[in-house]
Amino acid sequence: MKQIDNLNLDNYWIPFTANNVFKQNPRLLVEAQGMYYKTDDDREILDGIAGLWCCNAGHCHPHIVKAVQEQIATMDYATAFNMSHPKAFQLAEKISELTPEGLDRIFFGNSGSEAVDTALKVAIAYHVSKGEGQRTRFISRQKGYHGVNVGGTSVGGLPANRKAFGALLSGTDHLTHTWNINEMGFSKGQPTWGLNLAEELESILSLQDASTIAGVILEPVVGSGGVIIPPKGYLERIREICDEHNILLIFDEVITGFGRVGHAFAAERFNVTPDIITMAKGLTGAAIPMSATAFKKEIYDEIVSGESAAIELFHGYTYSGHPVAAAAGLAAIEVYENENLFERSLSMEGIFEECLHSLKGENHIIDIRNLGLMGAIHFGPSKNKTAIEIASEVFKYCYENDVLVRFSGEFIVLSPALIVEENQIKEITETIKKGIQSIA
Ligand SMILES: Cc1ncc(COP(=O)(O)O)c(C=O)c1O
């Protein structure tokens, strides 16, 4: 008997989902292993999106499962303020070995949204501590996604995520996004056009006065907004401008961290070092929720100075550095290292790119974008359907035919676990192709 038959669907308010439509025809996952989910109707589904860009080591990796089981039986929770436990320090040290040189002070949260709000608050606190309390504004980018807390929503650049929530934080400006179908359609990896868009930062600075800006926050590769790869030289130029004006540069690497673009972090891939990096998702391979924000040592030293018994930063979460999450994080990073998964992600990039771009020419596709193991297939409208309807039909076709892809507005997003095999990438793209061809 299917579990759905015994479920009361009324009480759970499902996030980022059309609840009533979903509840008429719910899709339930009940087991997971490696690259596959099992559904409530007993089907094996090939997971083309690593859960939600997060199960980078594949599902239920035995090493992570064991570490979680052992930790939860040893110590379920350790008081987080004025107390700690060894694994939080060990994980912070491990993360600092993966982040670019100098970003070696690690603050833990539970979600990407919390990592982002931690980054924004600490950026302001840093300037206040330096006697520059007028630096309160942030600049971000259209199509950016920085989670759902008030800070992250305010710097977010997806209109649907903002419109129901009022004025949000004052003092945010948004750069134009870098997607331009005429100039960079069907680019493989980094587009060559678009460097000029970085100059918009100068233009905002001249309007707002650079001395009022606390930080610039960007996803190095836009994820939820449609896998938009930065034009060549763009991030480098943003870094230069921030340096000229003493503005902190924050990379939101909640998706791109932990191997998604073939390196530990996109900062390493693009050779651009920000002052702050947010991370979550792949940090624990998604087995237990956890996020982290990595800061340059100068930022930490500015705030955490002296030997006073007074608390330096009035910020933190009950579950910051939670022992079970820390155990999962340490185990996940061990898996990435032992199985060379970041290198594997890079080595699969060519096959992934080839398979994705083989869809060029199929009906309704107006663009395909990719980097590392993240990609998007972007649809345009047909005579009788919107692009969103087309993407939604492709998603449903794939799910009914045992492949999970992500339907996200006008595009289908792919982000398989870093253990994905060539034949699985082919199966995912072939199923998408049939899904497109099935559209009337
Ligand atoms: C770039 C980025 N930042 C922040 C977040 C928010 O993370 P969470 O959903 O864990 O709060 C996400 C989630 O997808 C993300 O992609």
Tab-separated table of C-alpha atoms and ligand atoms in Angstrom:
chain	number	residue	atom	x	y	z
A	1	MET	CA	0.000	0.000	0.000
A	2	LYS	CA	1.240	3.465	-0.818
A	3	GLN	CA	2.003	5.697	2.186
A	4	ILE	CA	0.052	8.473	0.535
A	5	ASP	CA	-3.167	6.541	1.121
A	6	ASN	CA	-2.782	7.015	4.901
A	7	LEU	CA	-1.562	10.589	4.911
A	8	ASN	CA	-3.447	13.663	6.009
A	9	LEU	CA	-2.146	16.303	3.604
A	10	ASP	CA	-3.894	19.282	5.210
A	11	ASN	CA	-1.464	20.505	7.830
A	12	TYR	CA	1.889	20.669	6.112
A	13	TRP	CA	2.404	24.040	4.381
A	14	ILE	CA	4.901	23.065	1.702
A	15	PRO	CA	7.566	25.671	0.900
A	16	PHE	CA	8.006	27.216	-2.565
A	17	THR	CA	5.198	24.984	-3.882
A	18	ALA	CA	1.702	25.488	-5.272
A	19	ASN	CA	0.173	23.697	-2.267
A	20	ASN	CA	-3.336	22.974	-3.502
A	21	VAL	CA	-2.183	21.728	-6.892
A	22	PHE	CA	0.538	19.600	-5.303
A	23	LYS	CA	-1.857	18.090	-2.771
A	24	GLN	CA	-4.195	16.970	-5.566
A	25	ASN	CA	-1.384	14.893	-7.007
A	26	PRO	CA	1.471	14.670	-4.498
A	27	ARG	CA	4.887	13.338	-5.404
A	28	LEU	CA	6.408	11.542	-2.426
A	29	LEU	CA	9.953	10.280	-2.043
A	30	VAL	CA	10.475	7.556	0.546
A	31	GLU	CA	14.024	6.224	0.176
A	32	ALA	CA	17.323	7.342	-1.307
A	33	GLN	CA	20.624	5.738	-2.208
A	34	GLY	CA	23.492	6.984	-4.336
A	35	MET	CA	22.061	8.627	-7.478
A	36	TYR	CA	18.520	7.364	-6.921
A	37	TYR	CA	15.363	8.102	-5.008
A	38	LYS	CA	12.554	5.621	-4.484
A	39	THR	CA	9.033	6.986	-4.749
A	40	ASP	CA	5.924	6.143	-2.812
A	41	ASP	CA	4.640	4.252	-5.852
A	42	ASP	CA	7.776	2.109	-5.745
A	43	ARG	CA	9.687	3.589	-8.657
A	44	GLU	CA	13.423	4.279	-8.780
A	45	ILE	CA	14.018	7.857	-9.849
A	46	LEU	CA	17.371	9.051	-11.152
A	47	ASP	CA	18.142	12.237	-9.236
A	48	GLY	CA	19.400	14.855	-11.688
A	49	ILE	CA	19.540	17.633	-9.114
A	50	ALA	CA	21.296	16.150	-6.049
A	51	GLY	CA	18.189	16.719	-3.956
A	52	LEU	CA	18.216	20.508	-4.274
A	53	TRP	CA	21.819	21.172	-5.356
A	54	CYS	CA	22.941	19.682	-2.074
A	55	CYS	CA	23.517	15.901	-1.863
A	56	ASN	CA	26.907	16.314	-3.538
A	57	ALA	CA	28.252	12.932	-2.358
A	58	GLY	CA	25.104	11.101	-3.497
A	59	HIS	CA	22.338	9.990	-1.164
A	60	CYS	CA	22.918	8.143	2.121
A	61	HIS	CA	26.662	7.842	1.699
A	62	PRO	CA	27.623	5.146	4.247
A	63	HIS	CA	30.508	7.198	5.655
A	64	ILE	CA	28.254	10.184	6.374
A	65	VAL	CA	25.428	7.993	7.692
A	66	LYS	CA	27.821	6.247	10.112
A	67	ALA	CA	29.288	9.533	11.358
A	68	VAL	CA	25.806	10.908	12.041
A	69	GLN	CA	24.662	7.729	13.786
A	70	GLU	CA	27.742	7.638	16.004
A	71	GLN	CA	27.578	11.314	16.933
A	72	ILE	CA	23.878	11.353	17.750
A	73	ALA	CA	24.335	8.372	20.063
A	74	THR	CA	27.355	10.001	21.755
A	75	MET	CA	26.224	13.576	22.230
A	76	ASP	CA	23.026	14.859	20.671
A	77	TYR	CA	23.643	18.535	21.382
A	78	ALA	CA	26.274	20.731	22.972
A	79	THR	CA	25.439	24.137	24.427
A	80	ALA	CA	26.437	26.605	21.754
A	81	PHE	CA	27.115	29.831	23.686
A	82	ASN	CA	30.006	30.045	26.155
A	83	MET	CA	30.496	26.315	25.565
A	84	SER	CA	31.472	24.217	22.560
A	85	HIS	CA	32.630	20.776	21.473
A	86	PRO	CA	35.644	19.432	19.531
A	87	LYS	CA	33.970	18.714	16.187
A	88	ALA	CA	32.923	22.358	15.680
A	89	PHE	CA	36.603	23.376	15.855
A	90	GLN	CA	37.692	20.461	13.688
A	91	LEU	CA	35.131	21.305	11.011
A	92	ALA	CA	35.987	25.013	11.062
A	93	GLU	CA	39.652	24.095	10.576
A	94	LYS	CA	38.783	21.709	7.740
A	95	ILE	CA	36.629	24.321	5.977
A	96	SER	CA	39.404	26.890	6.318
A	97	GLU	CA	41.714	24.505	4.428
A	98	LEU	CA	39.249	24.507	1.514
A	99	THR	CA	38.418	28.219	1.391
A	100	PRO	CA	40.783	30.628	-0.401
A	101	GLU	CA	43.793	31.696	1.622
A	102	GLY	CA	42.940	34.211	4.300
A	103	LEU	CA	39.255	33.299	4.658
A	104	ASP	CA	39.829	31.183	7.698
A	105	ARG	CA	37.391	32.332	10.365
A	106	ILE	CA	34.198	30.298	10.238
A	107	PHE	CA	30.782	31.109	11.732
A	108	PHE	CA	28.166	28.340	11.728
A	109	GLY	CA	24.427	28.555	10.997
A	110	ASN	CA	21.764	26.100	9.916
A	111	SER	CA	20.748	27.223	6.461
A	112	GLY	CA	22.030	29.190	3.517
A	113	SER	CA	19.624	31.980	4.438
A	114	GLU	CA	21.228	32.263	7.860
A	115	ALA	CA	24.713	32.216	6.364
A	116	VAL	CA	23.723	35.160	4.155
A	117	ASP	CA	22.183	37.198	6.959
A	118	THR	CA	25.255	36.460	9.080
A	119	ALA	CA	27.458	37.787	6.261
A	120	LEU	CA	25.402	40.981	5.900
A	121	LYS	CA	25.254	41.677	9.650
A	122	VAL	CA	28.955	41.037	10.176
A	123	ALA	CA	29.843	43.256	7.201
A	124	ILE	CA	27.997	46.135	8.850
A	125	ALA	CA	29.449	45.354	12.294
A	126	TYR	CA	32.949	45.327	10.793
A	127	HIS	CA	32.551	48.810	9.359
A	128	VAL	CA	30.988	50.078	12.601
A	129	SER	CA	33.945	48.708	14.523
A	130	LYS	CA	36.298	50.548	12.151
A	131	GLY	CA	34.487	53.806	12.795
A	132	GLU	CA	32.665	53.718	9.455
A	133	GLY	CA	29.135	53.259	10.710
A	134	GLN	CA	27.788	55.102	7.664
A	135	ARG	CA	28.537	52.022	5.549
A	136	THR	CA	25.147	50.336	5.764
A	137	ARG	CA	24.119	49.813	2.134
A	138	PHE	CA	24.460	46.650	0.053
A	139	ILE	CA	24.684	46.153	-3.668
A	140	SER	CA	23.611	42.857	-5.173
A	141	ARG	CA	22.303	41.751	-8.557
A	142	GLN	CA	19.080	41.068	-10.410
A	143	LYS	CA	18.234	37.353	-10.618
A	144	GLY	CA	20.375	36.681	-7.529
A	145	TYR	CA	18.995	34.395	-4.821
A	146	HIS	CA	20.276	34.804	-1.298
A	147	GLY	CA	17.756	32.854	0.726
A	148	VAL	CA	14.547	33.904	2.363
A	149	ASN	CA	15.414	35.758	5.556
A	150	VAL	CA	14.808	39.503	5.572
A	151	GLY	CA	18.411	40.422	4.720
A	152	GLY	CA	18.697	37.819	1.982
A	153	THR	CA	15.292	38.701	0.530
A	154	SER	CA	16.280	42.380	0.453
A	155	VAL	CA	19.445	41.738	-1.541
A	156	GLY	CA	17.700	39.040	-3.596
A	157	GLY	CA	17.019	39.806	-7.224
A	158	LEU	CA	14.084	37.526	-8.056
A	159	PRO	CA	10.907	39.650	-8.198
A	160	ALA	CA	8.531	36.844	-7.134
A	161	ASN	CA	10.519	36.313	-3.934
A	162	ARG	CA	10.231	39.988	-2.981
A	163	LYS	CA	6.848	41.223	-4.025
A	164	ALA	CA	4.682	39.914	-1.155
A	165	PHE	CA	7.019	41.133	1.560
A	166	GLY	CA	6.802	44.895	1.594
A	167	ALA	CA	9.640	47.395	1.522
A	168	LEU	CA	12.262	45.039	2.966
A	169	LEU	CA	15.620	46.515	4.080
A	170	SER	CA	16.248	50.007	2.899
A	171	GLY	CA	19.611	50.676	1.313
A	172	THR	CA	19.928	47.994	-1.325
A	173	ASP	CA	20.740	48.458	-5.012
A	174	HIS	CA	20.808	45.794	-7.681
A	175	LEU	CA	23.202	45.483	-10.599
A	176	THR	CA	21.716	44.338	-13.900
A	177	HIS	CA	21.938	40.569	-14.341
A	178	THR	CA	24.406	39.356	-16.931
A	179	TRP	CA	22.154	37.142	-19.062
A	180	ASN	CA	21.764	38.406	-22.613
A	181	ILE	CA	20.378	35.933	-25.087
A	182	ASN	CA	21.560	37.811	-28.177
A	183	GLU	CA	25.115	38.230	-26.981
A	184	MET	CA	25.726	34.938	-25.203
A	185	GLY	CA	23.009	32.437	-26.144
A	186	PHE	CA	24.228	28.804	-26.005
A	187	SER	CA	27.623	29.806	-24.556
A	188	LYS	CA	29.547	26.895	-23.128
A	189	GLY	CA	31.012	27.781	-19.751
A	190	GLN	CA	31.909	31.459	-19.284
A	191	PRO	CA	30.537	33.816	-21.960
A	192	THR	CA	32.979	36.225	-23.524
A	193	TRP	CA	30.448	39.094	-23.665
A	194	GLY	CA	29.315	41.061	-20.622
A	195	LEU	CA	32.397	42.461	-18.908
A	196	ASN	CA	31.008	45.971	-19.514
A	197	LEU	CA	28.161	45.211	-17.080
A	198	ALA	CA	30.604	45.274	-14.166
A	199	GLU	CA	31.040	49.013	-14.753
A	200	GLU	CA	27.479	49.506	-13.512
A	201	LEU	CA	28.905	49.071	-10.044
A	202	GLU	CA	30.871	52.305	-10.510
A	203	SER	CA	27.714	54.011	-11.638
A	204	ILE	CA	25.775	52.947	-8.509
A	205	LEU	CA	28.737	53.997	-6.363
A	206	SER	CA	28.752	57.430	-7.896
A	207	LEU	CA	25.042	57.783	-7.149
A	208	GLN	CA	25.062	56.460	-3.585
A	209	ASP	CA	28.602	57.515	-2.663
A	210	ALA	CA	30.992	54.610	-2.206
A	211	SER	CA	31.580	55.506	1.447
A	212	THR	CA	27.992	54.417	2.282
A	213	ILE	CA	28.381	50.885	0.906
A	214	ALA	CA	29.098	48.033	3.324
A	215	GLY	CA	29.324	45.248	0.776
A	216	VAL	CA	28.585	43.782	-2.610
A	217	ILE	CA	26.958	40.344	-2.486
A	218	LEU	CA	26.835	38.096	-5.538
A	219	GLU	CA	26.436	34.449	-6.396
A	220	PRO	CA	29.582	33.876	-8.495
A	221	VAL	CA	27.360	31.688	-10.704
A	222	VAL	CA	23.675	32.562	-10.390
A	223	GLY	CA	21.913	29.326	-9.400
A	224	SER	CA	18.186	29.531	-8.745
A	225	GLY	CA	17.885	32.505	-11.098
A	226	GLY	CA	18.768	30.206	-14.009
A	227	VAL	CA	22.425	29.125	-13.911
A	228	ILE	CA	23.901	32.336	-15.272
A	229	ILE	CA	27.647	32.036	-15.673
A	230	PRO	CA	29.717	35.193	-15.071
A	231	PRO	CA	31.181	36.739	-18.222
A	232	LYS	CA	34.953	36.456	-18.502
A	233	GLY	CA	36.627	39.159	-16.417
A	234	TYR	CA	33.369	40.262	-14.733
A	235	LEU	CA	34.083	39.006	-11.206
A	236	GLU	CA	37.678	40.219	-11.450
A	237	ARG	CA	36.465	43.732	-12.297
A	238	ILE	CA	33.906	43.709	-9.460
A	239	ARG	CA	36.726	42.722	-7.089
A	240	GLU	CA	38.893	45.595	-8.357
A	241	ILE	CA	36.137	48.157	-7.868
A	242	CYS	CA	35.369	46.887	-4.347
A	243	ASP	CA	39.072	47.134	-3.483
A	244	GLU	CA	39.285	50.698	-4.754
A	245	HIS	CA	36.471	51.744	-2.421
A	246	ASN	CA	37.099	49.519	0.643
A	247	ILE	CA	33.857	47.658	0.048
A	248	LEU	CA	33.570	44.066	1.236
A	249	LEU	CA	32.909	41.517	-1.489
A	250	ILE	CA	30.672	38.610	-0.434
A	251	PHE	CA	30.366	35.497	-2.605
A	252	ASP	CA	27.236	33.514	-1.883
A	253	GLU	CA	28.511	30.007	-2.576
A	254	VAL	CA	25.599	28.112	-1.054
A	255	ILE	CA	25.223	26.283	-4.377
A	256	THR	CA	28.670	26.642	-5.915
A	257	GLY	CA	30.590	25.508	-2.825
A	258	PHE	CA	31.851	21.958	-2.349
A	259	GLY	CA	32.610	20.873	-5.871
A	260	ARG	CA	29.608	22.033	-7.873
A	261	VAL	CA	31.878	23.931	-10.293
A	262	GLY	CA	34.802	21.535	-10.160
A	263	HIS	CA	36.657	23.182	-7.282
A	264	ALA	CA	36.042	23.482	-3.556
A	265	PHE	CA	34.641	26.959	-4.233
A	266	ALA	CA	33.849	29.049	-7.301
A	267	ALA	CA	36.273	31.644	-5.876
A	268	GLU	CA	39.056	29.161	-6.624
A	269	ARG	CA	37.698	28.310	-10.061
A	270	PHE	CA	37.543	31.983	-11.096
A	271	ASN	CA	40.647	32.936	-9.126
A	272	VAL	CA	38.820	35.815	-7.467
A	273	THR	CA	39.012	36.002	-3.691
A	274	PRO	CA	36.109	37.645	-1.895
A	275	ASP	CA	36.217	38.850	1.726
A	276	ILE	CA	33.347	36.645	2.859
A	277	ILE	CA	31.973	33.336	1.533
A	278	THR	CA	28.614	31.814	2.483
A	279	MET	CA	28.141	28.059	2.174
A	280	ALA	CA	25.569	25.395	3.100
A	281	LYS	CA	24.074	22.524	1.020
A	282	GLY	CA	27.164	20.457	0.073
A	283	LEU	CA	28.812	21.284	3.415
A	284	THR	CA	27.187	18.230	5.007
A	285	GLY	CA	26.103	16.602	1.759
A	286	ALA	CA	22.651	17.664	3.020
A	287	ALA	CA	22.436	14.814	5.528
A	288	ILE	CA	21.956	17.330	8.362
A	289	PRO	CA	21.169	21.032	7.898
A	290	MET	CA	24.169	23.285	8.426
A	291	SER	CA	25.644	26.415	6.918
A	292	ALA	CA	28.795	28.405	7.441
A	293	THR	CA	30.100	31.857	6.659
A	294	ALA	CA	33.844	32.193	6.121
A	295	PHE	CA	35.420	35.563	6.896
A	296	LYS	CA	38.821	37.021	6.201
A	297	LYS	CA	40.881	37.004	9.362
A	298	GLU	CA	41.060	40.841	9.301
A	299	ILE	CA	37.272	40.994	9.665
A	300	TYR	CA	37.309	38.639	12.632
A	301	ASP	CA	40.264	40.456	14.198
A	302	GLU	CA	38.556	43.814	13.821
A	303	ILE	CA	35.515	42.609	15.779
A	304	VAL	CA	37.093	40.053	18.112
A	305	SER	CA	39.831	42.095	19.689
A	306	GLY	CA	41.084	42.413	23.241
A	307	GLU	CA	40.654	40.133	26.211
A	308	SER	CA	37.456	41.584	27.614
A	309	ALA	CA	34.897	39.131	29.007
A	310	ALA	CA	32.213	40.975	27.070
A	311	ILE	CA	30.662	39.226	24.068
A	312	GLU	CA	32.100	40.702	20.857
A	313	LEU	CA	29.344	39.852	18.400
A	314	PHE	CA	25.743	39.580	19.545
A	315	HIS	CA	24.808	37.043	16.914
A	316	GLY	CA	24.475	33.252	16.728
A	317	TYR	CA	22.043	30.369	16.643
A	318	THR	CA	21.078	27.746	19.218
A	319	TYR	CA	22.293	25.188	16.727
A	320	SER	CA	25.456	26.963	15.503
A	321	GLY	CA	28.063	24.227	15.056
A	322	HIS	CA	25.577	21.507	16.108
A	323	PRO	CA	27.568	18.341	16.891
A	324	VAL	CA	25.574	16.025	14.624
A	325	ALA	CA	25.800	18.507	11.740
A	326	ALA	CA	29.513	19.006	12.427
A	327	ALA	CA	30.024	15.234	12.316
A	328	ALA	CA	28.144	15.114	9.004
A	329	GLY	CA	30.254	18.008	7.667
A	330	LEU	CA	33.538	16.374	8.625
A	331	ALA	CA	32.424	13.083	7.087
A	332	ALA	CA	31.173	14.758	3.891
A	333	ILE	CA	34.482	16.551	3.388
A	334	GLU	CA	36.328	13.269	3.999
A	335	VAL	CA	34.203	11.677	1.267
A	336	TYR	CA	34.919	14.562	-1.133
A	337	GLU	CA	38.636	14.149	-0.470
A	338	ASN	CA	38.839	10.354	-0.395
A	339	GLU	CA	36.792	9.971	-3.566
A	340	ASN	CA	38.335	13.023	-5.304
A	341	LEU	CA	34.847	14.309	-5.993
A	342	PHE	CA	35.779	17.909	-6.778
A	343	GLU	CA	38.217	16.689	-9.436
A	344	ARG	CA	35.571	14.245	-10.628
A	345	SER	CA	33.079	17.075	-11.009
A	346	LEU	CA	35.597	18.934	-13.172
A	347	SER	CA	36.380	15.859	-15.230
A	348	MET	CA	32.659	15.243	-15.929
A	349	GLU	CA	32.094	18.846	-17.000
A	350	GLY	CA	32.900	18.141	-20.661
A	351	ILE	CA	30.443	15.229	-20.924
A	352	PHE	CA	27.781	17.185	-19.061
A	353	GLU	CA	28.284	20.164	-21.373
A	354	GLU	CA	28.166	17.998	-24.493
A	355	CYS	CA	24.968	16.218	-23.416
A	356	LEU	CA	23.207	19.439	-22.434
A	357	HIS	CA	24.159	21.253	-25.611
A	358	SER	CA	23.089	18.262	-27.725
A	359	LEU	CA	19.558	19.468	-26.945
A	360	LYS	CA	20.138	22.655	-28.956
A	361	GLY	CA	17.655	22.715	-31.833
A	362	GLU	CA	14.858	20.976	-29.915
A	363	ASN	CA	11.596	22.908	-29.979
A	364	HIS	CA	11.118	25.770	-27.522
A	365	ILE	CA	14.740	25.862	-26.282
A	366	ILE	CA	16.095	29.399	-26.445
A	367	ASP	CA	19.315	28.933	-24.447
A	368	ILE	CA	21.462	26.344	-22.690
A	369	ARG	CA	23.999	27.285	-20.021
A	370	ASN	CA	26.480	25.204	-18.042
A	371	LEU	CA	29.526	25.211	-15.792
A	372	GLY	CA	30.924	22.358	-13.722
A	373	LEU	CA	27.966	20.149	-12.877
A	374	MET	CA	25.323	22.852	-12.993
A	375	GLY	CA	23.274	23.655	-16.038
A	376	ALA	CA	20.011	25.131	-17.293
A	377	ILE	CA	17.829	24.549	-20.324
A	378	HIS	CA	15.883	27.723	-20.966
A	379	PHE	CA	12.543	27.675	-22.792
A	380	GLY	CA	10.675	30.318	-24.715
A	381	PRO	CA	6.903	30.413	-25.270
A	382	SER	CA	5.173	28.461	-28.029
A	383	LYS	CA	1.997	29.493	-29.878
A	384	ASN	CA	-0.252	28.074	-27.183
A	385	LYS	CA	1.963	27.714	-24.089
A	386	THR	CA	4.057	29.943	-21.882
A	387	ALA	CA	7.693	29.059	-21.241
A	388	ILE	CA	6.766	28.225	-17.654
A	389	GLU	CA	4.084	25.791	-18.826
A	390	ILE	CA	6.566	24.147	-21.174
A	391	ALA	CA	9.213	23.780	-18.434
A	392	SER	CA	6.571	22.416	-16.071
A	393	GLU	CA	5.428	19.822	-18.633
A	394	VAL	CA	9.019	18.723	-19.239
A	395	PHE	CA	9.530	18.368	-15.492
A	396	LYS	CA	6.373	16.250	-15.164
A	397	TYR	CA	7.288	14.078	-18.139
A	398	CYS	CA	10.736	13.450	-16.651
A	399	TYR	CA	9.308	12.592	-13.236
A	400	GLU	CA	6.773	10.196	-14.729
A	401	ASN	CA	9.641	8.644	-16.666
A	402	ASP	CA	11.855	8.183	-13.619
A	403	VAL	CA	14.151	11.193	-13.796
A	404	LEU	CA	14.066	14.084	-11.336
A	405	VAL	CA	14.984	17.484	-12.788
A	406	ARG	CA	14.239	20.910	-11.332
A	407	PHE	CA	11.504	23.050	-12.775
A	408	SER	CA	12.261	26.626	-11.888
A	409	GLY	CA	10.308	29.178	-13.883
A	410	GLU	CA	11.175	29.224	-17.560
A	411	PHE	CA	13.943	26.712	-17.293
A	412	ILE	CA	14.855	23.207	-16.246
A	413	VAL	CA	17.874	23.097	-13.991
A	414	LEU	CA	20.303	20.206	-13.616
A	415	SER	CA	22.825	19.702	-10.808
A	416	PRO	CA	23.557	15.992	-10.356
A	417	ALA	CA	25.596	14.648	-7.452
A	418	LEU	CA	29.328	14.692	-8.091
A	419	ILE	CA	29.296	10.872	-8.335
A	420	VAL	CA	27.131	10.949	-11.482
A	421	GLU	CA	28.137	8.538	-14.255
A	422	GLU	CA	28.268	9.334	-17.950
A	423	ASN	CA	25.359	7.011	-18.784
A	424	GLN	CA	23.253	8.730	-16.113
A	425	ILE	CA	23.934	12.162	-17.604
A	426	LYS	CA	22.899	10.738	-20.971
A	427	GLU	CA	19.742	9.247	-19.495
A	428	ILE	CA	18.800	12.585	-17.911
A	429	THR	CA	19.271	14.556	-21.118
A	430	GLU	CA	17.586	11.897	-23.295
A	431	THR	CA	14.551	11.961	-21.000
A	432	ILE	CA	14.427	15.754	-21.190
A	433	LYS	CA	14.598	15.500	-24.997
A	434	LYS	CA	11.657	13.067	-25.077
A	435	GLY	CA	9.811	15.323	-22.647
A	436	ILE	CA	10.225	18.280	-24.995
A	437	GLN	CA	9.188	16.176	-27.997
A	438	SER	CA	6.057	15.033	-26.155
A	439	ILE	CA	4.763	18.600	-25.866
A	440	ALA	CA	1.785	19.208	-28.109
B	1	LIG	C1	22.880	31.034	-3.492
B	1	LIG	C2	21.939	30.683	-2.370
B	1	LIG	N1	21.989	31.378	-1.234
B	1	LIG	C3	21.200	31.093	-0.196
B	1	LIG	C4	20.295	30.060	-0.269
B	1	LIG	C5	19.396	29.767	0.887
B	1	LIG	O1	19.696	28.540	1.449
B	1	LIG	P1	18.624	27.825	2.408
B	1	LIG	O2	17.505	27.373	1.531
B	1	LIG	O3	19.409	26.686	3.002
B	1	LIG	O4	18.215	28.823	3.420
B	1	LIG	C6	20.214	29.295	-1.434
B	1	LIG	C7	19.269	28.184	-1.552
B	1	LIG	O5	19.083	27.580	-2.576
B	1	LIG	C8	21.044	29.620	-2.521
B	1	LIG	O6	20.975	28.952	-3.675
